[in-house]
Coordinates of C-alpha atoms in Angstrom, one line a residue:
D1 CA 7.1 -28.9 -41.5
L2 CA 6.5 -25.2 -41.2
I3 CA 3.5 -24.0 -39.2
P4 CA 1.6 -21.1 -40.7
P5 CA 1.9 -17.8 -38.7
E6 CA -1.9 -17.6 -38.3
K7 CA -1.9 -21.0 -36.7
I8 CA 0.9 -20.1 -34.3
R9 CA -0.9 -16.9 -33.4
G10 CA -4.1 -18.9 -32.7
L11 CA -2.1 -21.3 -30.5
L12 CA -0.5 -18.5 -28.6
L13 CA -3.8 -16.8 -28.0
E14 CA -5.5 -20.0 -26.8
S15 CA -2.6 -20.7 -24.5
A16 CA -2.7 -17.2 -23.0
K17 CA -6.5 -17.4 -22.6
A18 CA -6.2 -20.8 -20.8
R19 CA -3.4 -19.4 -18.6
L20 CA -5.3 -16.3 -17.6
L21 CA -8.6 -18.0 -16.9
N22 CA -6.8 -20.6 -14.7
E23 CA -5.2 -17.9 -12.5
V24 CA -6.3 -17.6 -8.9
G25 CA -6.9 -14.4 -7.0
V26 CA -8.6 -13.2 -3.9
L27 CA -11.8 -11.1 -4.3
A28 CA -12.4 -8.5 -1.5
C29 CA -15.6 -6.4 -1.3
I30 CA -14.9 -2.7 -0.5
G31 CA -18.6 -2.1 0.0
C32 CA -18.9 -4.1 3.2
W33 CA -15.3 -5.3 3.8
H34 CA -16.8 -8.6 5.0
H35 CA -16.5 -10.7 1.9
V36 CA -13.1 -12.2 1.1
E37 CA -12.9 -15.2 -1.3
T38 CA -10.3 -17.1 -3.2
V39 CA -11.5 -17.6 -6.8
R40 CA -10.3 -19.0 -10.1
V41 CA -10.9 -16.4 -12.8
R42 CA -12.8 -18.9 -15.1
D43 CA -15.3 -19.5 -12.2
L44 CA -16.4 -15.9 -12.2
A45 CA -19.7 -15.8 -14.1
G46 CA -21.6 -12.8 -15.3
K47 CA -21.3 -9.8 -13.0
I48 CA -19.0 -9.8 -10.1
I49 CA -21.2 -9.0 -7.0
C50 CA -20.6 -9.4 -3.3
P51 CA -22.9 -12.1 -1.9
K52 CA -23.1 -10.3 1.4
C53 CA -24.0 -6.7 0.4
N54 CA -24.7 -6.9 -3.3
S55 CA -22.0 -4.4 -4.0
K56 CA -20.3 -4.4 -7.4
T57 CA -17.1 -2.9 -5.9
L58 CA -14.9 -6.0 -5.4
G59 CA -11.1 -5.9 -5.8
L60 CA -9.1 -8.8 -7.1
V61 CA -5.6 -9.3 -5.7
R62 CA -2.9 -11.9 -6.0
E63 CA -2.1 -12.4 -2.3
E64 CA -2.9 -14.9 0.4
E65 CA -6.5 -14.8 1.5
E66 CA -5.4 -14.4 5.2
K67 CA -3.5 -11.2 4.4
I68 CA -6.4 -9.8 2.5
S69 CA -8.7 -10.7 5.4
Q70 CA -6.5 -8.8 7.8
V71 CA -6.5 -5.7 5.5
C72 CA -10.3 -5.9 5.1
D73 CA -10.8 -6.3 8.9
S74 CA -8.8 -3.1 9.5
R75 CA -10.7 -1.2 6.7
G76 CA -7.6 0.6 5.7
Q77 CA -6.9 1.9 9.3
Q78 CA -3.5 1.5 10.9
L79 CA -1.8 -0.3 8.0
R80 CA 1.9 -0.5 7.5
G81 CA 4.2 -1.3 4.6
K82 CA 2.9 -4.1 2.4
E83 CA -0.6 -4.0 4.0
T84 CA -0.9 -0.4 2.7
K85 CA 0.0 -1.5 -0.8
I86 CA -2.5 -4.4 -0.6
Y87 CA -5.2 -2.0 0.5
E88 CA -4.5 0.4 -2.3
E89 CA -4.4 -2.4 -4.8
I90 CA -7.8 -3.7 -3.6
L91 CA -9.3 -0.2 -4.1
Q92 CA -7.7 0.2 -7.6
T93 CA -8.8 -3.2 -8.8
A94 CA -12.3 -2.7 -7.4
E95 CA -12.6 0.4 -9.5
L96 CA -11.5 -1.4 -12.6
I97 CA -13.8 -4.4 -12.0
S98 CA -16.8 -2.2 -11.2
K99 CA -16.2 -0.3 -14.5
Y100 CA -15.2 -3.2 -16.8
G101 CA -16.4 -6.4 -15.1
I102 CA -15.0 -9.8 -16.1
P103 CA -12.6 -8.4 -18.7
A104 CA -10.9 -6.4 -15.9
A105 CA -10.6 -9.5 -13.8
I106 CA -8.9 -11.4 -16.7
A107 CA -6.6 -8.5 -17.6
L108 CA -5.6 -8.1 -13.9
M109 CA -4.2 -11.7 -14.0
G110 CA -1.6 -10.7 -16.6
H111 CA 1.9 -11.2 -15.3
N112 CA 3.9 -8.1 -14.0
L113 CA 1.3 -5.7 -15.3
K114 CA 0.8 -2.3 -13.6
M115 CA -2.6 -0.8 -13.1
D116 CA -1.9 1.6 -16.0
D117 CA -1.2 -1.3 -18.3
V118 CA -4.5 -3.0 -17.4
E119 CA -6.4 0.2 -17.8
E120 CA -4.9 0.7 -21.2
I121 CA -5.8 -2.8 -22.3
L122 CA -9.4 -2.3 -21.1
T123 CA -9.9 1.1 -22.8
K124 CA -8.9 -0.4 -26.1
N125 CA -10.6 -3.9 -25.7
Q126 CA -13.5 -5.0 -23.6
K127 CA -14.7 -7.9 -25.7
L128 CA -13.1 -11.2 -24.9
N129 CA -11.7 -11.9 -28.3
G130 CA -8.3 -12.5 -29.9
D131 CA -7.5 -8.8 -29.8
F132 CA -8.2 -8.6 -26.1
Y133 CA -5.9 -11.6 -25.3
E134 CA -3.2 -10.3 -27.7
S135 CA -3.2 -6.9 -26.0
I136 CA -2.5 -8.7 -22.7
I137 CA 0.3 -10.7 -24.2
D138 CA 1.8 -7.5 -25.7
A139 CA 1.5 -5.7 -22.3
E140 CA 3.2 -8.7 -20.6
K141 CA 6.1 -8.4 -23.1
K142 CA 6.5 -4.7 -22.5
A143 CA 6.4 -5.4 -18.7
L144 CA 9.2 -7.9 -19.1
R145 CA 11.3 -5.4 -21.1
R146 CA 10.7 -2.8 -18.4
R147 CA 11.9 -5.2 -15.8
F148 CA 15.1 -6.2 -17.5
V149 CA 16.1 -3.1 -19.4

């Protein structure tokens, strides 16, 4: 039996949505630098706000919570190598999340995406609909091509 293309598209989108919402990242507040928390994206509800200082500038990074805590404790001072990259990623993702909210958190969970890719997705789509998830899938495909070509 042949499966109609629209049904395949629907299955792919639902699969991507489930995968992205089940991703786990570490939230770090750049308002107070005291809040670091591991979260599953689907558990983020409404606005992303720091429970300690009420700041809306929280970065979302795929790293170990312990590493993020070390970077936050230093507040960007005397960092080396990977710690500097983590610090910069926290700042960049915090900017996207404060501007776009939950859609940014979901897009940031896309595999192998650069910040430019995520920002492009968010400028085109901010509603959590099929087009939004399809744009993430397309960006992931492009990222794979970039990686292997």
